[in-house]
Short mmCIF file of C-alpha atoms in Angstrom, two decimals:
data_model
loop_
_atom_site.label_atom_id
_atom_site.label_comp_id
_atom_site.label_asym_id
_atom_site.label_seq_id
_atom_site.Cartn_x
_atom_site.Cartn_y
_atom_site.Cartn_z
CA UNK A 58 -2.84 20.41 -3.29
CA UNK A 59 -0.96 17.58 -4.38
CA UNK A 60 -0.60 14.52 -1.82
CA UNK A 61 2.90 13.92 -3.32
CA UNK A 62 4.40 13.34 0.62
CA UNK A 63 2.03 11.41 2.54
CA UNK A 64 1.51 7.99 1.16
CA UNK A 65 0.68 5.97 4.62
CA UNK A 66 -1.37 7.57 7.18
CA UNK A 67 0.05 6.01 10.13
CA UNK A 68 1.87 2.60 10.39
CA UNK A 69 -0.99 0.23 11.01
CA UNK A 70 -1.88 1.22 7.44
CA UNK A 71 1.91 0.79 5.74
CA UNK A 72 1.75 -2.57 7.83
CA UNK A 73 -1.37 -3.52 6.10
CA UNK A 74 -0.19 -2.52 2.88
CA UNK A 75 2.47 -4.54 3.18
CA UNK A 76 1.05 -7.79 4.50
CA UNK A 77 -0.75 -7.80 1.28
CA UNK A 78 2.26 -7.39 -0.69
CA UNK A 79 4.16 -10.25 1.50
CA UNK A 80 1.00 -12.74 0.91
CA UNK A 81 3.07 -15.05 -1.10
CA UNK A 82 5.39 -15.68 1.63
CA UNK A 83 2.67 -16.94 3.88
CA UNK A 84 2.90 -20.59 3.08
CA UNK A 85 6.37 -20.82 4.27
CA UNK A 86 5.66 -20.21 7.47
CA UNK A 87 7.58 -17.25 8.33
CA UNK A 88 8.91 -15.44 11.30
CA UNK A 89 8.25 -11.71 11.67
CA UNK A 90 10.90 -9.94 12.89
CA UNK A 91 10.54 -5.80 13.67
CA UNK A 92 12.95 -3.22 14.14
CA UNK A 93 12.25 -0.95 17.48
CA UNK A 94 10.79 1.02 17.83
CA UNK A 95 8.80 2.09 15.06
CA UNK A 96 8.85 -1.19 13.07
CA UNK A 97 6.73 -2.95 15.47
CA UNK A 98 3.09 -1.31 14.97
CA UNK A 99 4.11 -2.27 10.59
CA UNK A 100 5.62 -5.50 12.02
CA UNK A 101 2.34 -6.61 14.00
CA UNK A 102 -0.12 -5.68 11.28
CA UNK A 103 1.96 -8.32 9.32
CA UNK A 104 2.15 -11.08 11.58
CA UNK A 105 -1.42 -11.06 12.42
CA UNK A 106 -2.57 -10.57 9.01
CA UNK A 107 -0.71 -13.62 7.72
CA UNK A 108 -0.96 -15.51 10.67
CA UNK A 109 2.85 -15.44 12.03
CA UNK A 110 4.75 -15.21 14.86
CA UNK A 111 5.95 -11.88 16.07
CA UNK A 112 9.13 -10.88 17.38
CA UNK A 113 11.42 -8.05 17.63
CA UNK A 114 15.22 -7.47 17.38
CA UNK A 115 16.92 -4.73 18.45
CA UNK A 116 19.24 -2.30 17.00
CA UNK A 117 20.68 0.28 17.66
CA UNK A 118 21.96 3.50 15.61
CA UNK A 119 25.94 4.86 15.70
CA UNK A 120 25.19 8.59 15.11
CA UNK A 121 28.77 11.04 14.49
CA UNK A 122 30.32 12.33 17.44
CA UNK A 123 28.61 15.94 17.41
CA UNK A 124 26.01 14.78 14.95
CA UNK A 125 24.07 11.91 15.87
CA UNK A 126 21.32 12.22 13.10
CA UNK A 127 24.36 11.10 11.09
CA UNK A 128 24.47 7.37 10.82
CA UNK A 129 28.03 6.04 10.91
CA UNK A 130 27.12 1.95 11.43
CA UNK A 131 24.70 -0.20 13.86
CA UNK A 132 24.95 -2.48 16.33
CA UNK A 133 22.11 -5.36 17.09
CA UNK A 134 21.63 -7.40 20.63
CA UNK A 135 23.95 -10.76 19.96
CA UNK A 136 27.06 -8.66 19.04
CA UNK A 137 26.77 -7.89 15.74
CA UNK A 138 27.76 -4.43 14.12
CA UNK A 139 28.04 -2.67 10.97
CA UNK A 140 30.51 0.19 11.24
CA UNK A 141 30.35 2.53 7.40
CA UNK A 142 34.47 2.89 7.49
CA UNK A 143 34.34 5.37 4.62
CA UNK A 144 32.40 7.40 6.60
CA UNK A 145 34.51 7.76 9.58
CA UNK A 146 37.51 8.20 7.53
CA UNK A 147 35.93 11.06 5.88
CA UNK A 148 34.86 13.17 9.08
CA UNK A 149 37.51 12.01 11.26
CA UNK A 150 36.31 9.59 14.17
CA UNK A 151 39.04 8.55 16.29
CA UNK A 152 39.24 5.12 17.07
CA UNK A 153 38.63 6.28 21.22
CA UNK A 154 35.03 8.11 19.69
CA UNK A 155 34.10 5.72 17.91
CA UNK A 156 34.34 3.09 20.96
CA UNK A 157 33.07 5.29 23.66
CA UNK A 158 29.62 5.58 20.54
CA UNK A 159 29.14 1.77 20.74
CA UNK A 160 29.75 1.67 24.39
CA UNK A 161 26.97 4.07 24.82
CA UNK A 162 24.58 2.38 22.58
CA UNK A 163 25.30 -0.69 23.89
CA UNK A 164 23.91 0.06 27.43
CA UNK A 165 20.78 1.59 25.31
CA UNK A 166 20.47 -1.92 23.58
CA UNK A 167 20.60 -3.79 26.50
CA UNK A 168 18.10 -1.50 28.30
CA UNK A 169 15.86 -1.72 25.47
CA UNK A 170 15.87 -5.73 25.57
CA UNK A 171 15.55 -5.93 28.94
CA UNK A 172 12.58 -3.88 28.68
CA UNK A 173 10.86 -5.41 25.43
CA UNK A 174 11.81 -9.44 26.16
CA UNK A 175 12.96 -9.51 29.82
CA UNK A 176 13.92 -13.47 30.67
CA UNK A 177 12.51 -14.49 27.57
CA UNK A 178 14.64 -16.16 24.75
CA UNK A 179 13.71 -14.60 21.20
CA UNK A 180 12.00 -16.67 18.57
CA UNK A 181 13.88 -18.98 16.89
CA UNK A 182 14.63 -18.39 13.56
CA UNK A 183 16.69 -21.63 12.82
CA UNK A 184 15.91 -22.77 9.78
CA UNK A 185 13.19 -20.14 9.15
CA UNK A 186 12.19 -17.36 6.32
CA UNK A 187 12.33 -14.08 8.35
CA UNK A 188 10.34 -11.15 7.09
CA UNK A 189 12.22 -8.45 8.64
CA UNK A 190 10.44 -5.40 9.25
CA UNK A 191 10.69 -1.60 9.71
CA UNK A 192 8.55 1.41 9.13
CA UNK A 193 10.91 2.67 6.17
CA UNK A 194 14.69 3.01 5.68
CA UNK A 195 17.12 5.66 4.88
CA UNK A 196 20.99 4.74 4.86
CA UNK A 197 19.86 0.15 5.01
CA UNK A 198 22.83 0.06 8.17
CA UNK A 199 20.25 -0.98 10.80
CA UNK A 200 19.05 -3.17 8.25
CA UNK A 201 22.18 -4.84 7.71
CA UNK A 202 23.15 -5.23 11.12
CA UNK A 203 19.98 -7.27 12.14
CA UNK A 204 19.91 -9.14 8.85
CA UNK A 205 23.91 -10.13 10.28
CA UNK A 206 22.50 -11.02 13.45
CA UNK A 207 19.64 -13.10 12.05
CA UNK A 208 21.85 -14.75 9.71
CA UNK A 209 24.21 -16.04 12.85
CA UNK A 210 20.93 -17.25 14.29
CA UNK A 211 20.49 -19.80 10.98
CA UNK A 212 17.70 -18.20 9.66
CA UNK A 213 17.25 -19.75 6.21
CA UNK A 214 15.98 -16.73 4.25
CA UNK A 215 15.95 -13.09 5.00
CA UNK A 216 13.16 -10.77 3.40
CA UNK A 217 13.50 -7.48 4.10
CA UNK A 218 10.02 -5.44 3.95
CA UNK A 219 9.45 -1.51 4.49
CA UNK A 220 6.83 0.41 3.22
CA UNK A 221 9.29 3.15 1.76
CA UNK A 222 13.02 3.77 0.83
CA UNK A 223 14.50 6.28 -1.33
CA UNK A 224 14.76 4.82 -5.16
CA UNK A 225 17.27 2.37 -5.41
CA UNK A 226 16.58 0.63 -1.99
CA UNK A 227 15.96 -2.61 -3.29
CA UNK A 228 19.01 -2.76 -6.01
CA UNK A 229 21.45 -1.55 -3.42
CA UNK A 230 20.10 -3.96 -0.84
CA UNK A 231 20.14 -7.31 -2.73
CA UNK A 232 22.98 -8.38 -1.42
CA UNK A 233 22.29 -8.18 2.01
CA UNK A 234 19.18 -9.86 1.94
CA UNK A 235 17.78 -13.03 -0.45
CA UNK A 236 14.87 -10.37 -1.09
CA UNK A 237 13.94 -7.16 -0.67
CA UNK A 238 10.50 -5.50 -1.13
CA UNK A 239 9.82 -2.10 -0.54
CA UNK A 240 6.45 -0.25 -1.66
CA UNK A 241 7.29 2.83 -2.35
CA UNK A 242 10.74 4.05 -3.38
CA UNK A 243 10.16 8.24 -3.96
CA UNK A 244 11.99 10.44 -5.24
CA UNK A 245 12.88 13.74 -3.22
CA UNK A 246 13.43 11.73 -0.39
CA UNK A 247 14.73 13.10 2.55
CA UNK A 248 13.80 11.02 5.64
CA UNK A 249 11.36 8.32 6.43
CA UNK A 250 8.93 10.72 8.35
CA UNK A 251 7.70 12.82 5.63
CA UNK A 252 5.85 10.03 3.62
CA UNK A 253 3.59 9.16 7.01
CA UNK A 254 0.48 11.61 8.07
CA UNK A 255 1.03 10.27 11.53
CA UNK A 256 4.88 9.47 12.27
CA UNK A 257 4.19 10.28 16.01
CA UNK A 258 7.09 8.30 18.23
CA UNK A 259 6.27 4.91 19.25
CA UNK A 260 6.44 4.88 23.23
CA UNK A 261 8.39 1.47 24.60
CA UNK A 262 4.73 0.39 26.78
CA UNK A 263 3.51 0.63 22.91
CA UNK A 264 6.02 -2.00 21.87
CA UNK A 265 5.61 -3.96 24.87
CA UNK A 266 1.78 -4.05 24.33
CA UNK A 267 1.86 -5.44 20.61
CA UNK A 268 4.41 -7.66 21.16
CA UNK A 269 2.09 -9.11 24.35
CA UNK A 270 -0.84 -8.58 22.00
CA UNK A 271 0.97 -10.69 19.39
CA UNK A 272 1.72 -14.28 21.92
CA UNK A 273 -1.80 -13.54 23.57
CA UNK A 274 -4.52 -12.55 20.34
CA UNK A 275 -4.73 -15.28 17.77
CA UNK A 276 -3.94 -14.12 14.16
CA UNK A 277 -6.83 -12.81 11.85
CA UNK A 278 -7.49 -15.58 9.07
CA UNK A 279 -7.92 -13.16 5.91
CA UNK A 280 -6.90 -14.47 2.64
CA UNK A 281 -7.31 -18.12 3.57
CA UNK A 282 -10.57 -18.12 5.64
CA UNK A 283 -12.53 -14.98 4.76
CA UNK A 284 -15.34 -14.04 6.30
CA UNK A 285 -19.29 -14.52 5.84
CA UNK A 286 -20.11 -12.48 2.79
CA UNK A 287 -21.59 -9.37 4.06
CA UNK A 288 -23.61 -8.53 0.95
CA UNK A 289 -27.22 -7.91 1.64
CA UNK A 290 -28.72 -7.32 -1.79
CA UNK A 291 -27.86 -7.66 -5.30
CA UNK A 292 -29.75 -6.58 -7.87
CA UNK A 293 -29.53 -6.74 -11.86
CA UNK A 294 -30.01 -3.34 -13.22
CA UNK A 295 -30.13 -1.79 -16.80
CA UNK A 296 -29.79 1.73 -17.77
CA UNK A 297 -30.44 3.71 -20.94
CA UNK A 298 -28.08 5.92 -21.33
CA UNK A 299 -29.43 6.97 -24.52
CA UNK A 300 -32.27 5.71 -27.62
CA UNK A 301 -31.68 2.21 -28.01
CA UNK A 302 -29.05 1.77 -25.90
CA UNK A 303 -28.68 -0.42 -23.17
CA UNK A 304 -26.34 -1.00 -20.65
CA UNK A 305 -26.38 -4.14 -18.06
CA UNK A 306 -25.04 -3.90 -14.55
CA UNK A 307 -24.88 -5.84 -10.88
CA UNK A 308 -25.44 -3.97 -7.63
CA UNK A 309 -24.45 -5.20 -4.33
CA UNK A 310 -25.03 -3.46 -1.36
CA UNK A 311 -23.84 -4.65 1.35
CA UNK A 312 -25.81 -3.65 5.11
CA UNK A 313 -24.93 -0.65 6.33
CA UNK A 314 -23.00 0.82 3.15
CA UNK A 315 -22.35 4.57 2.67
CA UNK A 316 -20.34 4.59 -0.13
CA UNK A 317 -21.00 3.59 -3.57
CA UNK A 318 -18.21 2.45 -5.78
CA UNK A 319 -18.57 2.68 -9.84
CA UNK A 320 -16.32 0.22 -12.07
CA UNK A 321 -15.77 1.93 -15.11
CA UNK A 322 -14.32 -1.14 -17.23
CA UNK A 323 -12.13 -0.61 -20.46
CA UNK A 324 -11.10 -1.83 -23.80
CA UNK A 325 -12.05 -5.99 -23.42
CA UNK A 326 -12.85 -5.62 -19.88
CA UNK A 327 -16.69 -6.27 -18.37
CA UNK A 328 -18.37 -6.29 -15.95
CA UNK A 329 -17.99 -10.33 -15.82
CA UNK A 330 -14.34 -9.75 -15.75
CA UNK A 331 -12.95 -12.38 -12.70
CA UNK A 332 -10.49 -9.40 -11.81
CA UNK A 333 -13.45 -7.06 -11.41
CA UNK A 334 -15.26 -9.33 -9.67
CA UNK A 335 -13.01 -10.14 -7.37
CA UNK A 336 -12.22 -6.44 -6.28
CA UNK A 337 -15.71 -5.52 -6.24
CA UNK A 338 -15.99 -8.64 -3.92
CA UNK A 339 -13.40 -7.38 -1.49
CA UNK A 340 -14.55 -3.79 -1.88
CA UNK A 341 -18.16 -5.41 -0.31
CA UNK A 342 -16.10 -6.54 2.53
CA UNK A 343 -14.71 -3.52 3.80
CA UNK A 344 -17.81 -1.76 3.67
CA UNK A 345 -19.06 -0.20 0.36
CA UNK A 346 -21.46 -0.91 -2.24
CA UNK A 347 -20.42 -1.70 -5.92
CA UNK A 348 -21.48 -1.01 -8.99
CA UNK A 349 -20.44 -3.06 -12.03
CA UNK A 350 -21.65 -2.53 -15.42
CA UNK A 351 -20.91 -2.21 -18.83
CA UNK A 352 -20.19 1.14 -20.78
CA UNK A 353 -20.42 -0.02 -24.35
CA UNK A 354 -22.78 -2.61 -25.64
CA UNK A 355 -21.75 -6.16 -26.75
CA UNK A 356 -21.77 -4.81 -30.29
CA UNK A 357 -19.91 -1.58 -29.62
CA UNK A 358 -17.23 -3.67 -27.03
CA UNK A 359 -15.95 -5.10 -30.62
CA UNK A 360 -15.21 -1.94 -32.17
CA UNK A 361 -12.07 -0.44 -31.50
CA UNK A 362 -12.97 3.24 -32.00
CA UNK A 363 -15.26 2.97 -29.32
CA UNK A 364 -13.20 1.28 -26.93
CA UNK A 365 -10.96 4.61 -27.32
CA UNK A 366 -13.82 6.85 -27.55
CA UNK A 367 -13.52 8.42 -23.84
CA UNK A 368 -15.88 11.17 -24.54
CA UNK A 369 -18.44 8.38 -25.35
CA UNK A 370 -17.16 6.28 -22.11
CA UNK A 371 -17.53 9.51 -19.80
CA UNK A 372 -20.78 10.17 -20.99
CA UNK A 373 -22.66 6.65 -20.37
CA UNK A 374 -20.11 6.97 -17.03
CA UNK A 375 -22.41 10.10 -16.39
CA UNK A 376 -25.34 9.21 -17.66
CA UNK A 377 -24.88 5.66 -14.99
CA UNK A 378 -23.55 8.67 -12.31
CA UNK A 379 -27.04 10.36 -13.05
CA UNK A 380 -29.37 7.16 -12.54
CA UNK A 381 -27.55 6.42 -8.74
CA UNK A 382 -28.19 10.16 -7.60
CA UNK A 383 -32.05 9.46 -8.63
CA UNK A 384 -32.31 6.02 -6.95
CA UNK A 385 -34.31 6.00 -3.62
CA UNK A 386 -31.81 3.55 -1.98
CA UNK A 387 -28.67 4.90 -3.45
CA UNK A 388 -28.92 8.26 -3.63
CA UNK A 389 -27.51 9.28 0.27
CA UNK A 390 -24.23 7.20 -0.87
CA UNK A 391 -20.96 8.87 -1.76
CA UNK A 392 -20.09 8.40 -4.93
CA UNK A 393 -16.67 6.83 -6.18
CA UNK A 394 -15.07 5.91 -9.30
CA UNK A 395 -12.82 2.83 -9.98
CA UNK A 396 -11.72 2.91 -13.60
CA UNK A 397 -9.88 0.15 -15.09
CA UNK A 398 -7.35 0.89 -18.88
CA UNK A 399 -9.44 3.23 -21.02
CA UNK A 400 -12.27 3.47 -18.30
CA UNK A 401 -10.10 5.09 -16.10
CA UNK A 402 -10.03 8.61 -18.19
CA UNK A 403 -12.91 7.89 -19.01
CA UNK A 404 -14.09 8.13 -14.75
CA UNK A 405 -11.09 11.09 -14.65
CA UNK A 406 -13.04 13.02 -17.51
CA UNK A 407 -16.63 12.09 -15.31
CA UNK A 408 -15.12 13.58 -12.33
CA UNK A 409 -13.76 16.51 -14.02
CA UNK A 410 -17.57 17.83 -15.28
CA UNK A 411 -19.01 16.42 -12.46
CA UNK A 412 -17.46 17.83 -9.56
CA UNK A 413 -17.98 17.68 -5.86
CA UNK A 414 -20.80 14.60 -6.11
CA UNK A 415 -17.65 11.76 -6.46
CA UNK A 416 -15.29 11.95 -3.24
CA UNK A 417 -12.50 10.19 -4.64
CA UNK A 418 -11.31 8.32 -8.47
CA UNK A 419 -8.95 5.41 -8.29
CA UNK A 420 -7.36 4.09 -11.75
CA UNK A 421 -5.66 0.71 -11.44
CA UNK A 422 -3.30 -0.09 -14.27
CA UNK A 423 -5.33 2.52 -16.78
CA UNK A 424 -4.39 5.02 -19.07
CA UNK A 425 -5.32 8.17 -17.23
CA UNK A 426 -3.49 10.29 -19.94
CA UNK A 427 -6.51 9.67 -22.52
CA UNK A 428 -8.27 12.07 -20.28
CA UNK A 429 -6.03 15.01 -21.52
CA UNK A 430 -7.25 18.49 -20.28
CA UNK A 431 -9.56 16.88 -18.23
CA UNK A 432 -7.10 16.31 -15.60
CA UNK A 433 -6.35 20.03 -14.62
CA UNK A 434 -9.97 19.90 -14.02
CA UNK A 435 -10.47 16.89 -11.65
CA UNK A 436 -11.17 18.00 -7.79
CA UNK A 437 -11.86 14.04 -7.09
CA UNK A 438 -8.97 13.32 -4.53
CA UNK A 439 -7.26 10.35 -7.23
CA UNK A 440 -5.24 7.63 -6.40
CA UNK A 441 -3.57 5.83 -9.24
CA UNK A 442 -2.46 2.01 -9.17
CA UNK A 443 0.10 0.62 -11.29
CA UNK A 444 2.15 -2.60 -11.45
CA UNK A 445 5.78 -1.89 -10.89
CA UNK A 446 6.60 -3.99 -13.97
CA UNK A 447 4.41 -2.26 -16.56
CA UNK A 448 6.78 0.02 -17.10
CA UNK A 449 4.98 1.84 -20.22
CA UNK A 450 1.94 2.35 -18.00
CA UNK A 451 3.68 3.67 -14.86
CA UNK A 452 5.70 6.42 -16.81
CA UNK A 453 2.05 7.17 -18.11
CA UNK A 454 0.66 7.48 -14.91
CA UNK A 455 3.28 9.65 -13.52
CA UNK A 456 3.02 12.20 -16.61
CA UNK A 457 -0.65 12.82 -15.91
CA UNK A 458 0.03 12.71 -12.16
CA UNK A 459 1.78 15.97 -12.91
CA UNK A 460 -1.43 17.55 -14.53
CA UNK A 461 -3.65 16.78 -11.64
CA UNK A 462 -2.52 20.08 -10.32
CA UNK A 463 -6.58 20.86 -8.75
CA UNK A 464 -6.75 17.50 -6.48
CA UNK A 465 -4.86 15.62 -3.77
CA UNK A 466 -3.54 12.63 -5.70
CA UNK A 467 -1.12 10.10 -5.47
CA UNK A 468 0.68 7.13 -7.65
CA UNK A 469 1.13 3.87 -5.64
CA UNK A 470 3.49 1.48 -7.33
CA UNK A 471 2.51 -2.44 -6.69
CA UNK A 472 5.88 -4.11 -6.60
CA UNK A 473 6.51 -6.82 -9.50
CA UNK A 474 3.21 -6.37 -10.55
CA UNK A 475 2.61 -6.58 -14.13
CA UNK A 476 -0.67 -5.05 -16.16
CA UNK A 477 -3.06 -7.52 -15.11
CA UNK A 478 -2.10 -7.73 -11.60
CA UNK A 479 -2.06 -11.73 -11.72
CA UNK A 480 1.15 -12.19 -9.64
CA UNK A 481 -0.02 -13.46 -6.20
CA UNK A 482 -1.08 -10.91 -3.79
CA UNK A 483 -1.01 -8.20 -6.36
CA UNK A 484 -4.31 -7.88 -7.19
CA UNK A 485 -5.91 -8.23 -3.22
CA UNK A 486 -3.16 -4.96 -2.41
CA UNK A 487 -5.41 -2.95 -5.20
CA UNK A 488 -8.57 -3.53 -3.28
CA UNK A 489 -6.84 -2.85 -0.54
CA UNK A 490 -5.26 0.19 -1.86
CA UNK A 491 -8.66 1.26 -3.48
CA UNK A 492 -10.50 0.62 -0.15
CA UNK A 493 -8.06 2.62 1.80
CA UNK A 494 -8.75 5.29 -0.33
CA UNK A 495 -12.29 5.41 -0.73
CA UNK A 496 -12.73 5.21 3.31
CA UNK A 497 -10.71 8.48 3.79
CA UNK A 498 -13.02 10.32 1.69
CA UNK A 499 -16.32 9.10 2.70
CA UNK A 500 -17.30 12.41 3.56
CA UNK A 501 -14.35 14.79 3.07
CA UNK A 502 -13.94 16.41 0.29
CA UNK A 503 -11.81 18.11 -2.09
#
């Protein structure tokens, strides 16, 4: 049952996923450059989600005489090529094969460009950072060729950015390009296709249409304009979990909500937290109603014990879980978890005795190996967030990933990203991660 493949359900949603990750790159103005054919749909999410110009360049495979799956170089429209010598030595291309495989690529290229650009010159790049785009990458030689061509064009800088790659992609790529950033780097990879849901070819009137959609649609302002806050009530609520016990939350519900999302904060974290806050706020934005509160007291927040107590934590989790199924505006919501360090087993253990009522548990940076046995029990489809430089934490994650054996799941790496998620951009990809998530299981369960 494990979701260990598919972690991008089409490419409008790995372009999305990566425009958040690129966010840092929007204030130099960049160029977006995508590889045909199915670069383009990740490319155009990008450009119009940081406001950039899109354009594509294109390049085309050298397959083996015989066996064209097997990549022996690249070419790219303005002459460049990238011919893997080693390889042809090794299966024996002639020199005569090898030309007669360019010359028949070539008249593809040209076709291609004819059809994609017609009269039109290409974007300049002079002088420009180019964020140079494809929907994953296996061997990097298409990659190389067009970062070759770009570079001949003066482009300043040269980012390359795909949502996957098999593990080492951006070590044995940083040469090529000034920098490289690549979501997901899995292992057991075998080909690009088998981490998408929907990895359906991308038709040339498909390519044509987003690149006319791209000169002719002005760009979405997100992060720098967003829009009216859609909230439509917000309420201060406190729940007794138990004798003398009190815990303070905030609702917001924004109009039209069906989905409910509980923070389960740990160890200093509250509900006034300006991380919480801020995903809760962009959680309201997409759709979904959010509950923050506080699972200890101000008292017990100070004792350490209880800060690593997760039966305690999983019981006022309940206990909060309990109080939304019996309120009259809440209770037709699904029900999700977002746990944050020790709150996250804490939400994992929840979900385990609970059951069917929460459609989906996402942990960002927590320690979802506190929750033990719990985590053979969890049906909650569970998607857990870590920052690809908390190393500790993302060998953590993985290990319990393993004992989720009863529920799709999935670990999403944010790249650089340290515990806190304060690096820029890092911290608006976990909402959008989280959102992602929660929206796919708004009534499907597992």
């Amino acid at each position: 049952m494990a979701d260990r493949l598919a972690l991008f359900a089409d490419r409008d949603e790995a372009g999305r996923r990566l425009a958040a990750a690129l966010e840092c790159f929007r204030g130099r103005e960049p160029v977006v450059v995508a590889l045909p054919r199915g670069g383009v749909p990740v490319g155009f999410e990008i450009a119009r989600l940081l406001e950039a110009p899109l354009d594509v360049l294109v390049v085309r495979k050298l397959g083996a005489p015989h066996r064209p799956e097997y990549g022996i170089g690249a070419i790219a429209e303005g002459g460049s090529c990238f011919i893997r010598r080693e390889d042809i030595e090794g299966i024996g291309i002639s020199q005569s094969q090898l030309e007669d495989t360019v010359a028949v690529e070539k008249e593809e290229l040209e076709r291609r460009r004819e059809a994609y650009r017609g009269d039109r010159e290409p974007l300049s790049v002079a002088g420009r950072t180019v964020l140079l785009v494809d929907d994953g990458i296996a061997t990097g030689g298409s990659a190389r060729v067009a970062a070759r061509a770009l570079r001949a064009r003066g482009a300043a800088e040269i980012v390359l950015a795909v949502p996957v790659g098999p593990p080492g992609t951006a070590r044995r790529l940083v040469h090529d390009f000034d920098e490289v950033v690549c979501l997901e780097e899995p292992h057991g990879f075998h080909s690009v296709g088998q981490f998408y849901v929907d990895f359906s070819p991308v038709a040339d009137e498909v390519v044509c249409h987003l690149l006319e959609l791209g000169r002719e649609v002005p760009p979405m302002r997100v992060a720098a304009d967003p829009p009216p806050d859609p909230v439509a009530g917000h309420r201060a609520i406190e729940i007794e979990p138990e004798p003398r016990v009190l815990l303070e939350g905030d609702l917001q519900v924004p109009e039209d909500a069906r989905g409910l999302v509980l923070f389960a904060h740990g160890g200093g974290s509250s509900r006034k937290s300006p991380r919480n806050k801020k995903v809760a706020d962009m959680l309201n934005r997409s759709g979904l109603a959010t509950l923050l509160f506080d699972l200890l007291t101000p008292v017990e927040a100070g004792d350490r014990a209880k800060v690593f107590d997760i039966g305690l934590l999983a019981q006022r989790l309940m206990a909060v879980t309990r109080w939304v199924q019996d309120d009259e505006e809440l209770r037709t919501m699904a029900i999700f978890y977002f746990g944050a360090s020790t709150g996250a087993a804490a939400a994992l253990r929840a979900a385990a005795h609970i059951g069917a009522d929460i459609h989906a548990v996402v942990s960002r940076g927590g320690r979802p190996d506190l929750a033990a046995k719990s985590l053979e029990q969890v049906r909650s489809p569970t998607l857990l967030i870590v920052g690809g430089a908390d190393w500790q934490v993302v060998a953590l994650n993985e290990e319990a990933a393993e004992n989720l054996v009863n529920c799709r799941h999935q670990v999403a790496i944010v790249p650089g990203a340290t515990h806190l998620f304060e690096e820029p951009g890092a911290l608006e990809l976990v909402a959008q991660l989280a959102a992602e998530w929660f929206s796919r299981f708004l009534t499907v369960q597992s």
